[in-house]
XYZ file of C-alpha atoms in Angstrom:
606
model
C 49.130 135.938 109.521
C 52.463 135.515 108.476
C 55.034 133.444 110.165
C 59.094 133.173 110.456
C 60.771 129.719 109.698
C 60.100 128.684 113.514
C 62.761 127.414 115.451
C 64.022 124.144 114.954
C 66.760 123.258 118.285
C 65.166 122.253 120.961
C 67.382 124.196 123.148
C 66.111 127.257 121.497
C 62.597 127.012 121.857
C 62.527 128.307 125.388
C 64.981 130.816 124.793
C 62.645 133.863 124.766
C 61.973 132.665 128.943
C 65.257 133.859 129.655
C 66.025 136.831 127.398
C 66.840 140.207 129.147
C 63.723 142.218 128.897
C 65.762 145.534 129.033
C 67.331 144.770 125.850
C 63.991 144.181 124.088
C 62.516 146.730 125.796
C 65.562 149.036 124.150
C 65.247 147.449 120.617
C 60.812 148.057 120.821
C 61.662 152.021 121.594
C 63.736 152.199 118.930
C 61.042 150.371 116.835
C 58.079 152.454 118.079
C 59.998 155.528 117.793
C 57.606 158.066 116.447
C 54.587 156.249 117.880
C 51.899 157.765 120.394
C 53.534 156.982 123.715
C 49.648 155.267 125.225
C 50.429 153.063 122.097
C 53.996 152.341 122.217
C 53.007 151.142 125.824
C 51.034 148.503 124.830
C 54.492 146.669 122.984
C 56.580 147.894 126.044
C 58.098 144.665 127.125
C 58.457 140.755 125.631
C 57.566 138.974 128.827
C 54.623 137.950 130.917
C 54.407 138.669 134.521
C 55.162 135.819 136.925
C 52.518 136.478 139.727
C 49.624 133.323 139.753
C 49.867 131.774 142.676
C 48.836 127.842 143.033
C 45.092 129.161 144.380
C 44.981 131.034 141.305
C 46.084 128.278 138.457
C 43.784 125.611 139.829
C 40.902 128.903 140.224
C 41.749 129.790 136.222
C 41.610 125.743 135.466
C 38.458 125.041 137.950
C 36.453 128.103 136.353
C 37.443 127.178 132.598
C 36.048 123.274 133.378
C 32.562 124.472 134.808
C 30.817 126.142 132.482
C 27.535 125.404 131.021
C 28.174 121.987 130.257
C 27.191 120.474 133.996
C 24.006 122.696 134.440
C 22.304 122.341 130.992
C 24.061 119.949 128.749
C 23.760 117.129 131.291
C 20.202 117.066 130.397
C 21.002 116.664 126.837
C 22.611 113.594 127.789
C 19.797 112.434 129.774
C 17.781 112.900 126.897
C 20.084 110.877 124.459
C 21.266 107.942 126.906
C 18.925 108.242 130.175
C 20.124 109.249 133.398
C 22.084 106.082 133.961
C 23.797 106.593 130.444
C 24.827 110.537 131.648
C 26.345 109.448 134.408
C 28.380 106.850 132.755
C 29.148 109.623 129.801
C 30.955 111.840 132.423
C 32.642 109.072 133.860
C 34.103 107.739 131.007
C 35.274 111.366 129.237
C 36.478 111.989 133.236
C 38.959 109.025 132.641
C 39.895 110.152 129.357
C 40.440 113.337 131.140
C 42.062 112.296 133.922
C 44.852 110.205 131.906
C 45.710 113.071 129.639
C 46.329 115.515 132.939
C 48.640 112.939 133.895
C 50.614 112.515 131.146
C 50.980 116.430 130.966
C 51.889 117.032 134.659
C 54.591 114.899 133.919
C 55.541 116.893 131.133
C 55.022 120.597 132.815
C 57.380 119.265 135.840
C 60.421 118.687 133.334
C 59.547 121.973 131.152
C 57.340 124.488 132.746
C 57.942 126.970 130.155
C 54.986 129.895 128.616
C 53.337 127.728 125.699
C 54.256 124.398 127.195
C 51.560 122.610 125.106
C 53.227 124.248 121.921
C 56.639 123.243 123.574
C 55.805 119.745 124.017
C 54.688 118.491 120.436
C 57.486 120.881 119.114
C 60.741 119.690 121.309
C 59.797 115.492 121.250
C 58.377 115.039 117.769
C 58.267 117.882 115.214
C 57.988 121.548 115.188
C 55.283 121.243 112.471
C 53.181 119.451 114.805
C 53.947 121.942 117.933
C 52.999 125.018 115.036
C 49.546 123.208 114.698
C 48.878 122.409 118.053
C 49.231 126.342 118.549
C 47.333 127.696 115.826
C 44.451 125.410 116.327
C 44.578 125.779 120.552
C 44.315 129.223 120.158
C 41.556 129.200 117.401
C 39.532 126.650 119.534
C 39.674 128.684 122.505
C 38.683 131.633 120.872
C 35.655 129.907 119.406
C 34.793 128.454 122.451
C 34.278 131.810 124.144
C 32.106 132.838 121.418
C 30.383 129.581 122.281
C 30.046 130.176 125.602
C 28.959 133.915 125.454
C 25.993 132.888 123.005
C 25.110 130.097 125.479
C 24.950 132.477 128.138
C 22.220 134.508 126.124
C 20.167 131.538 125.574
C 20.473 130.971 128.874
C 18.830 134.129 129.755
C 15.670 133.289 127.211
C 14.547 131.333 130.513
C 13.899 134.731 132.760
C 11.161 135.770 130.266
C 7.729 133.920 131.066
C 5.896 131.069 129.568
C 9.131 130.175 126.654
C 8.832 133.170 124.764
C 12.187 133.937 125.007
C 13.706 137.480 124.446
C 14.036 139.646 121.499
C 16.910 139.312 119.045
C 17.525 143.085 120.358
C 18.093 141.632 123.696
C 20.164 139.158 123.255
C 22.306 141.372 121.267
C 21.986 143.812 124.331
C 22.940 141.112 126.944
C 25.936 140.008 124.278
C 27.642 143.461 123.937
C 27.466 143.434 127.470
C 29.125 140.045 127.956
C 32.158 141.225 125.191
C 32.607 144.516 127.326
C 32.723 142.749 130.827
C 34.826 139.811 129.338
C 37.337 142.359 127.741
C 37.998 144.761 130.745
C 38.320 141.649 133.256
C 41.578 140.465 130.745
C 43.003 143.920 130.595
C 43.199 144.441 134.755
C 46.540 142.521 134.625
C 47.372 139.213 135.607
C 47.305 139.593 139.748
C 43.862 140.972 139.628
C 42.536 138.540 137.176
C 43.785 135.674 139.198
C 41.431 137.066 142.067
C 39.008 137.154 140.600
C 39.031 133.681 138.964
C 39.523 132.323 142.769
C 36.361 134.380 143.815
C 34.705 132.396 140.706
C 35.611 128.912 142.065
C 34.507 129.596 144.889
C 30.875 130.524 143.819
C 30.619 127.680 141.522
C 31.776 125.260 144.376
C 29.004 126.862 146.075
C 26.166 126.154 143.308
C 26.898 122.914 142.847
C 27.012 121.972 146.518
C 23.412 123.798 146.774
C 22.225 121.995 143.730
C 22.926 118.615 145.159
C 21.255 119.647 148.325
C 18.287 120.327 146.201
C 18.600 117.413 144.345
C 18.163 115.376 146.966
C 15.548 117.460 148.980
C 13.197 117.117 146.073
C 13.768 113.402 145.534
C 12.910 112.893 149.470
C 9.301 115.446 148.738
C 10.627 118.754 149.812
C 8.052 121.340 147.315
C 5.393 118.743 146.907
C 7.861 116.751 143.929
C 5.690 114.898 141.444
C 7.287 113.180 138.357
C 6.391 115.080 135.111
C 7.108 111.580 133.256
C 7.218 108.387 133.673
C 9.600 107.467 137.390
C 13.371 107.536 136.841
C 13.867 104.359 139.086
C 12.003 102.207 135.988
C 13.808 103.811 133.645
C 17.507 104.373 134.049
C 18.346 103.792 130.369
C 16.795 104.338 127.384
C 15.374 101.211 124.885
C 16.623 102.621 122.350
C 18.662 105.832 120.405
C 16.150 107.769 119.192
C 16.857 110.607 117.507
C 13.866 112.952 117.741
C 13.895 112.084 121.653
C 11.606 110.466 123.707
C 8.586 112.726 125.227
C 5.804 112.263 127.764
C 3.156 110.825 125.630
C 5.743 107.921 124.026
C 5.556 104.383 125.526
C 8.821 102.632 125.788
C 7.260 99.358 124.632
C 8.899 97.447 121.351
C 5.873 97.439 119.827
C 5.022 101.387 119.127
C 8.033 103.272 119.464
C 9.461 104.407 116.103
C 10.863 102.902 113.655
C 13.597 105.549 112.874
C 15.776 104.308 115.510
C 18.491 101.979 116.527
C 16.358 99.751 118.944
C 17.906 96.776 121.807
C 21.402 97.048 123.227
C 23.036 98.435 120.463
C 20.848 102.161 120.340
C 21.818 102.043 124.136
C 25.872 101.464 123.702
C 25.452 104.144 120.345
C 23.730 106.487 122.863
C 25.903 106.017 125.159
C 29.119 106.769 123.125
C 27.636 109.448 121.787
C 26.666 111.121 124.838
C 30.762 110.569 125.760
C 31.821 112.558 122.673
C 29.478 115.484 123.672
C 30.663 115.010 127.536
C 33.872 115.963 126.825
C 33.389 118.901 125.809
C 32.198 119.713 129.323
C 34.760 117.808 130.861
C 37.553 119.943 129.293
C 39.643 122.484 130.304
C 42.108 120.576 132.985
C 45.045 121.895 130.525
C 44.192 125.140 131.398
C 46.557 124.941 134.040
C 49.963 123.922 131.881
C 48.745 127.447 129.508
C 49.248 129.434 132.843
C 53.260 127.877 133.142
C 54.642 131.501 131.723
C 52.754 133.553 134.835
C 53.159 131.113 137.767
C 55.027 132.478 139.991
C 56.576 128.851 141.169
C 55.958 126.761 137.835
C 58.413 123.611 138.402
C 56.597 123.535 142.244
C 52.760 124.395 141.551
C 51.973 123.323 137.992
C 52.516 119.597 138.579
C 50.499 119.513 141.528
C 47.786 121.777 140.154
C 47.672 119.496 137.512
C 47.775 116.062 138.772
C 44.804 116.665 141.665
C 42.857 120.524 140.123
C 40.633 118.030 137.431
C 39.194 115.760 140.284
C 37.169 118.353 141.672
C 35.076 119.438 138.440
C 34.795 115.890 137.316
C 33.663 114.302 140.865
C 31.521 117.506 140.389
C 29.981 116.976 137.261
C 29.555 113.059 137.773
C 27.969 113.543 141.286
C 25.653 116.605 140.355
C 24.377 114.749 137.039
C 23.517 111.723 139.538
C 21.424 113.103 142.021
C 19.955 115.334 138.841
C 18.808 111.783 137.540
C 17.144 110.673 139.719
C 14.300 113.364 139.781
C 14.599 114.203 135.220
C 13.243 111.282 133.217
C 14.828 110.686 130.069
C 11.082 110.936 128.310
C 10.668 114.419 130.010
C 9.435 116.719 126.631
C 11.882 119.668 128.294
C 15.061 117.910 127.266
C 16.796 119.310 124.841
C 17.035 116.850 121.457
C 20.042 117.742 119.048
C 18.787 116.289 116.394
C 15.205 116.839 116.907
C 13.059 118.878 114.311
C 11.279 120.779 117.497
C 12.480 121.510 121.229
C 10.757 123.025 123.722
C 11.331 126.627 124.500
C 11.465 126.298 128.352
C 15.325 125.717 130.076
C 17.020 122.659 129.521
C 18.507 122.246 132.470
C 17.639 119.031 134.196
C 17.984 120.986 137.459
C 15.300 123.484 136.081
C 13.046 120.962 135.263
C 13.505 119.244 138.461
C 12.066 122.093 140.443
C 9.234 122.963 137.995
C 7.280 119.708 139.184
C 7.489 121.148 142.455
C 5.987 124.081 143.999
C 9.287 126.025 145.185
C 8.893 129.048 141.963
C 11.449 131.466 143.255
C 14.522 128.792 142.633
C 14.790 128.503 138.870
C 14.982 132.010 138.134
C 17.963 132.514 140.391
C 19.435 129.235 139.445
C 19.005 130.725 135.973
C 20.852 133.415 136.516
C 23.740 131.570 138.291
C 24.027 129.075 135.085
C 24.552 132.482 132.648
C 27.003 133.710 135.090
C 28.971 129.921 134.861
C 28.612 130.436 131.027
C 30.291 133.758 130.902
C 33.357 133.378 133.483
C 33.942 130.207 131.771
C 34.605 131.917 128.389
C 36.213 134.743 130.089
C 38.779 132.289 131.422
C 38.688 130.867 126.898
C 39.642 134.359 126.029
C 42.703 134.469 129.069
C 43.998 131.367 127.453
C 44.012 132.187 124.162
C 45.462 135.611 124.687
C 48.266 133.827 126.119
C 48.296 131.142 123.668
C 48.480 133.405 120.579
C 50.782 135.962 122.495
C 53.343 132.073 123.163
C 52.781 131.714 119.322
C 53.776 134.894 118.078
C 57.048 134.856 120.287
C 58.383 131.092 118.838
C 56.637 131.330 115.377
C 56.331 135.107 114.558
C 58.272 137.344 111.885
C 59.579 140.414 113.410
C 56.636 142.683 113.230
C 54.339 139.978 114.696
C 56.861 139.482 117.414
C 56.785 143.403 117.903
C 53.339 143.447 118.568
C 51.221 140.269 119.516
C 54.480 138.966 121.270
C 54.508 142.199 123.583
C 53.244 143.221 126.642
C 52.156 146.508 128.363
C 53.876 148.146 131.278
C 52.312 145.740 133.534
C 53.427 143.060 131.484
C 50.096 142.371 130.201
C 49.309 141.175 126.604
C 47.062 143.441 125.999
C 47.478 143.144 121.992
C 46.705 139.321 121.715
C 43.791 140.386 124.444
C 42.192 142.925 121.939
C 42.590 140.323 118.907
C 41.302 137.520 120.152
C 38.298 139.202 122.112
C 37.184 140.283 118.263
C 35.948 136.905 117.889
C 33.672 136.922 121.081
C 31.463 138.964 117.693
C 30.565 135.679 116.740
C 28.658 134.703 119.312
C 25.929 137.330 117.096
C 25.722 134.057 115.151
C 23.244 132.334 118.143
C 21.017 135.047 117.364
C 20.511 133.772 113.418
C 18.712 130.335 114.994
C 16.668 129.728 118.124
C 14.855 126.545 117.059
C 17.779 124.645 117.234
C 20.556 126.413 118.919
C 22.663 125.496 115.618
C 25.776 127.821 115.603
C 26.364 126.975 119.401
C 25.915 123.210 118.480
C 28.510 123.667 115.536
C 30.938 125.481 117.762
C 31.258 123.414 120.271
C 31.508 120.198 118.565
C 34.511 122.113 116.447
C 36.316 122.608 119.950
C 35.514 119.146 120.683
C 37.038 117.589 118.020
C 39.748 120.481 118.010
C 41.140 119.377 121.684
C 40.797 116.063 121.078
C 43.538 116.282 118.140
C 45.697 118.797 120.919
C 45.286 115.743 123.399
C 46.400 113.088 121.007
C 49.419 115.328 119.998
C 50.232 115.842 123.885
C 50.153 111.958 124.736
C 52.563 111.201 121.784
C 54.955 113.760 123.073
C 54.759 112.347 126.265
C 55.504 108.780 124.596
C 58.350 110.486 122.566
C 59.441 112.133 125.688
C 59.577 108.817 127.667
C 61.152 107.135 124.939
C 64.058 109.571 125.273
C 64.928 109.003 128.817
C 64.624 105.576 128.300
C 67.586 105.861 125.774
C 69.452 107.805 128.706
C 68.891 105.066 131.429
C 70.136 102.791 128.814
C 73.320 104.305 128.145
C 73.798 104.799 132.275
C 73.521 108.962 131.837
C 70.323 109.198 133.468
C 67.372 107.626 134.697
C 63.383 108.454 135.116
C 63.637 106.263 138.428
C 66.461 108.340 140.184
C 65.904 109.729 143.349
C 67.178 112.976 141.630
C 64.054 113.068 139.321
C 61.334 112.350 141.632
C 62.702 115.322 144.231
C 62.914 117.543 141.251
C 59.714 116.543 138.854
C 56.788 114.178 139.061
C 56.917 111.204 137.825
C 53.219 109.962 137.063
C 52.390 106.568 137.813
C 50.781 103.655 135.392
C 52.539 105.435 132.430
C 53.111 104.802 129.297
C 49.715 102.929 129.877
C 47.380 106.348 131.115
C 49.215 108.466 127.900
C 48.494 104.818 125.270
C 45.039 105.431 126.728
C 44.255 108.958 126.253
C 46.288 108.678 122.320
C 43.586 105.688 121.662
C 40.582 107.483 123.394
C 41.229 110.961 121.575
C 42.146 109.588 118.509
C 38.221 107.268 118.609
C 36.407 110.674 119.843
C 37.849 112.700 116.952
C 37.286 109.819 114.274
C 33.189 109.311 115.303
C 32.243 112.623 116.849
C 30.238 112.941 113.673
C 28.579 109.756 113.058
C 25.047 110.426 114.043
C 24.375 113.238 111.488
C 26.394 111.200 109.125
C 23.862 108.091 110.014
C 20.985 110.471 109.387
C 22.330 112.044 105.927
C 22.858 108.233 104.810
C 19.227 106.877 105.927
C 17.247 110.084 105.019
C 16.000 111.990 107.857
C 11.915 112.398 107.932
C 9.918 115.554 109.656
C 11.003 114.505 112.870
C 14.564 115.402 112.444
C 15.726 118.454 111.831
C 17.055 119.530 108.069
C 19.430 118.307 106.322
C 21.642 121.509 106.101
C 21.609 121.917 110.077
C 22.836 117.958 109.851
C 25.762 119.059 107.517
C 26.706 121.496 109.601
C 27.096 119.118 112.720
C 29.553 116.988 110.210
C 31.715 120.357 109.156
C 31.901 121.268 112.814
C 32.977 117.765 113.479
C 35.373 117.234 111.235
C 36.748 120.568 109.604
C 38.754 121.058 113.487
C 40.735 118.013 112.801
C 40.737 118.695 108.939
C 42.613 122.362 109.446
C 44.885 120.551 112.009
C 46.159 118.095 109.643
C 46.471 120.660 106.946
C 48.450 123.133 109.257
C 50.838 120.210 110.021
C 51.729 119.250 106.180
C 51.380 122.868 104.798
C 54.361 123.835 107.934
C 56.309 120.896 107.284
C 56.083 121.693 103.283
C 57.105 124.934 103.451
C 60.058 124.924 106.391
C 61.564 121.352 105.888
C 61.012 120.357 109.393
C 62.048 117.161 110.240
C 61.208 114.620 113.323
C 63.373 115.051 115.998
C 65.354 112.177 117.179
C 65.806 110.925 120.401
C 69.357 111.000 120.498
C 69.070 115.177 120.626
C 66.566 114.928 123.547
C 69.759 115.202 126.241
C 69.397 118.930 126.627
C 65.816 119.333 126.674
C 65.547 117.390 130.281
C 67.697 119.827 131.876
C 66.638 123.645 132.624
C 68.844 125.156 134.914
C 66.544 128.075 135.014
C 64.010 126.426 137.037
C 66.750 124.661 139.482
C 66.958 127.370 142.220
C 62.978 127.927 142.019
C 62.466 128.616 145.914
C 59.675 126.512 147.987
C 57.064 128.437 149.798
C 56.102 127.271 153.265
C 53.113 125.277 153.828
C 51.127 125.910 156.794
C 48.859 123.298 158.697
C 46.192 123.453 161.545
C 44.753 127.187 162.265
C 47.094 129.358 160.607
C 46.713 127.545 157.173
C 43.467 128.247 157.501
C 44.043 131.990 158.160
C 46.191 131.894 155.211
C 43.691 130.189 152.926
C 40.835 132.649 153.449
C 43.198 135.671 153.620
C 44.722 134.132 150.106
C 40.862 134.380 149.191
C 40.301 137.718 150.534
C 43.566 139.723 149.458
């Protein structure tokens, strides 16, 4: 792909959110002259279509976070750290979450402009950094549907009987499915999309409010419950981090578990951190909401809000649900799934799953089943949304003229559709699950690239936001203007315990990207035996730790090489406080008591 010398003024970078759309429009018929006219449609206009309501941002985000991460990965992380050591997991990546959303509603109420994490990174440090941040968003996102989509396959191995699992023809089958579905749901436009995202939420609110019903129901003897494994209540954390996993038939005593382990408190703090690297990748997907800035229909009023309160729901969620999953899944259960383990079993990993096959209620798990591949999918439906948008943001600030004229276009209904059709190509990669069922490799690689991916997009984000704050300190100081004015907290937000919650995520993000990696580098250094699984599947858990953050580094100094960017100064950071654009944004009316609950379910209905 090549790419223009991007813009280097900060008070150009939003430029393309003001534009007249006539005039392009004019200057792409002259362009297209000659073309089919159902082509020449599809790079009709240069803008996106300002319809998302505040329902629909926080339904996008919501549906993005809750994937497949709460209702099967949580029992990897039972498995690695015991139930106690999952819930922590979640808790801690949920601050780490929780910190960054701050720091970037902050952000999205000053600029709520289309590519606003691209914006950020670009404007307050340098637009090297704000090229990278793009590239490797987009690529990450598009991976992370492919990611998803296989998931969802695997997750269907659990309808067929007694672990056999289906045929590589059926998986295919189910995954050519998934592409078509995920591709025709992006095209609908914008409006419909967003309705369908809020019907989503809705029915994964649902689930997990059923699932902790069920939780508890079988830890009070509802179906007859009988612990497959020794009782959680003894047990809350494991002795040790071992790496081939814990099954039924191990005793936890000193003096026969393995010797390929870390034994005492440090294999339970190692456990534990590593179960918070591989929890974030559940937990993410709160920034979802700043990617939506170019289609909400009241940015400078919704976006803030959406973001500052939309990530406490999945995270309570996913800290609550993996709780009351604990306390009926031991961490010795032989169902768990074992990353690094030579042999898993071929039954569901899903603690829930297991939960309810000690009991005798059979009709559950295959409908919870079912529900978990549906979570999979609409969550990397809502990955190929935001990197259609991300790539289409990208092509308009960073694009040469024929990239601009295509993957920085919309259709009639102002729809993307280009960047939709690209990025959906790599939703074929999901094939790759099909190439290993023992140890669910290429999904394993995959995510822990978008893991380590984010993490670097999160570090970049909270140095802005330090950059940013630095700037209107240098305002207050010269008496021009001041983050504690009554005039900025009517217009923006202005998030509290900062720079302290943005210092935090920086630190966090940078230690999660440094040691996502360790444990297959710990078992290439000490020689895995046949427990463990081979040593190529262990180098590829280092290259799809590492080579995210590698490629972002590399985009950075290749951009800065070639186009002489420099690090912007503070002193030019005047202008890029102030849109007037935004200023007369009108303020819908808020209803209480009866009628704002008509309104809510006829906003879920229409």
């Amino acid at each position: 792909m090549a790419f223009s010398n991007g813009p280097t003024k900060t008070t150009t970078l939003h430029a393309f959110e003001v534009q007249s759309d006539s005039a392009s429009s004019t200057s792409s018929t002259r362009r297209t002259s000659g073309v089919p006219g159902y082509i020449a449609r599809l790079f009709e206009h240069n803008r996106l279509d300002r319809k998302l309501k505040r329902h629909h941002i926080t339904s996008i985000a919501f549906s993005g976070t809750i994937g497949i991460g709460l209702f099967v990965t949580s029992g990897e992380l039972i498995g690695i750290s015991g139930s106690a050591g999952c819930v922590v997991a979640f808790a801690v990546a949920g601050l780490v979450i929780i910190c960054v959303m701050r720091t970037l509603a902050e952000l999205v109420s000053v600029r709520p402009l289309s590519g606003a994490l691209i914006d950020y990174p670009h404007t307050f440090i340098d637009p090297a950094l704000g090229f990278a941040v793009g590239i490797m968003y987009w690529f990450a996102q598009c991976l992370c549907m492919a990611t998803l989509t296989a998931a969802a396959a695997r997750v269907a191995d659990d309808f067929v009987p007694s672990g056999q699992g289906l045929t590589s023809g059926q998986k295919a089958g189910i995954l050519g499915g998934l592409f078509v579905i995920t591709l025709l749901s992006n095209a609908l436009g914008v409006k419909i999309y967003g309705r369908l995202e809020r019907v989503v939420k809705w029915l994964k609110i649902m689930l997990i409010i059923a699932l902790c019903v069920i939780m508890i129901m079988i830890n009070v003897g509802v179906g007859g419950h009988t612990f497959g494994t020794t009782n959680y209540t003894q047990n809350a954390l494991v002795p040790s981090l071992r790496w081939e996993g814990f099954n039924g038939s191990s005793s936890i005593s000193p003096s026969t578990t393995s010797e390929f382990e870390i034994p005492g408190d440090s294999g339970r703090f190692l456990a534990v951190w590593t179960c918070i690297t591989l929890a974030m990748f559940a937990c993410m997907g709160g920034d979802y909401v700043v990617v939506t800035a170019g289609e909400a229909e009241f940015p400078r009023r919704d976006l803030p809000i959406a973001a500052r309160f939309m990530y406490l729901v999945p995270i309570g969620c996913y800290i609550l649900a993996s709780f009351l999953a604990g306390f009926n899944v031991n961490y010795m259960d032989p169902h768990l799934f074992h990353p690094w383990a030579s042999t898993n079993s071929p039954t569901s990993y899903s603690p829930f799953i297991i939960a309810l096959q000690y009991t005798s209620i059979k009709v559950l798990p295959t409908f919870l089943n079912g529900c978990f591949l549906f979570s999979a999918y609409t969550t990397g439906n809502t990955c190929l949304y935001i990197s259609s948008r991300t790539l289409f943001a990208i092509s308009q600030l960073y694009g040469n003229n024929f990239i601009k004229d295509t993957l920085g276009k919309t259709n009639s209904g102002h729809t993307p559709m280009a960047a939709i059709i690209l990025c959906s190509l790599f939703g074929f990669l999901a094939f790759l699950g099909l190439a290993d069922t023992t140890y669910n490799q290429p999904i394993l690689t995959l995510s822990a690239f978008f893991t380590g991916t984010i993490a670097c997009i999160y570090a970049s984000e909270c140095l802005a936001f330090l950059r940013f704050k630095a700037g209107l300190k240098r305002l207050e100081t010269n008496e021009i203007f001041s983050r504690d004015e009554p005039l900025y907290r009517r217009q923006h937000y202005r998030a509290h315990w900062q720079p302290l919650c943005a210092i935090f995520g920086l630190v966090a993000c940078v230690l999660i990207v440094l040691f996502s990696g360790w444990p297959a580098i710990y078992l290439l250094h000490t020689g895995a035996p046949a427990t463990i699984k081979p040593t190529s599947y262990l180098i590829a858990d280092v290259v799809g730790a590492y080579v995210g953050p590698v490629l972002f580094v590399l985009l950075y100094v290749v951009y800065k090489l070639i186009y002489k960017t420099k690090l912007q100064s503070v002193r030019d950071f005047e202008n890029a406080y102030f849109l007037p654009e935004f200023d007369d944004e009108p303020h819908g009316e808020v209803r209480r008591g009866w009628r704002g609950v008509r309104d809510e379910v006829w906003s879920l209905l229409k």
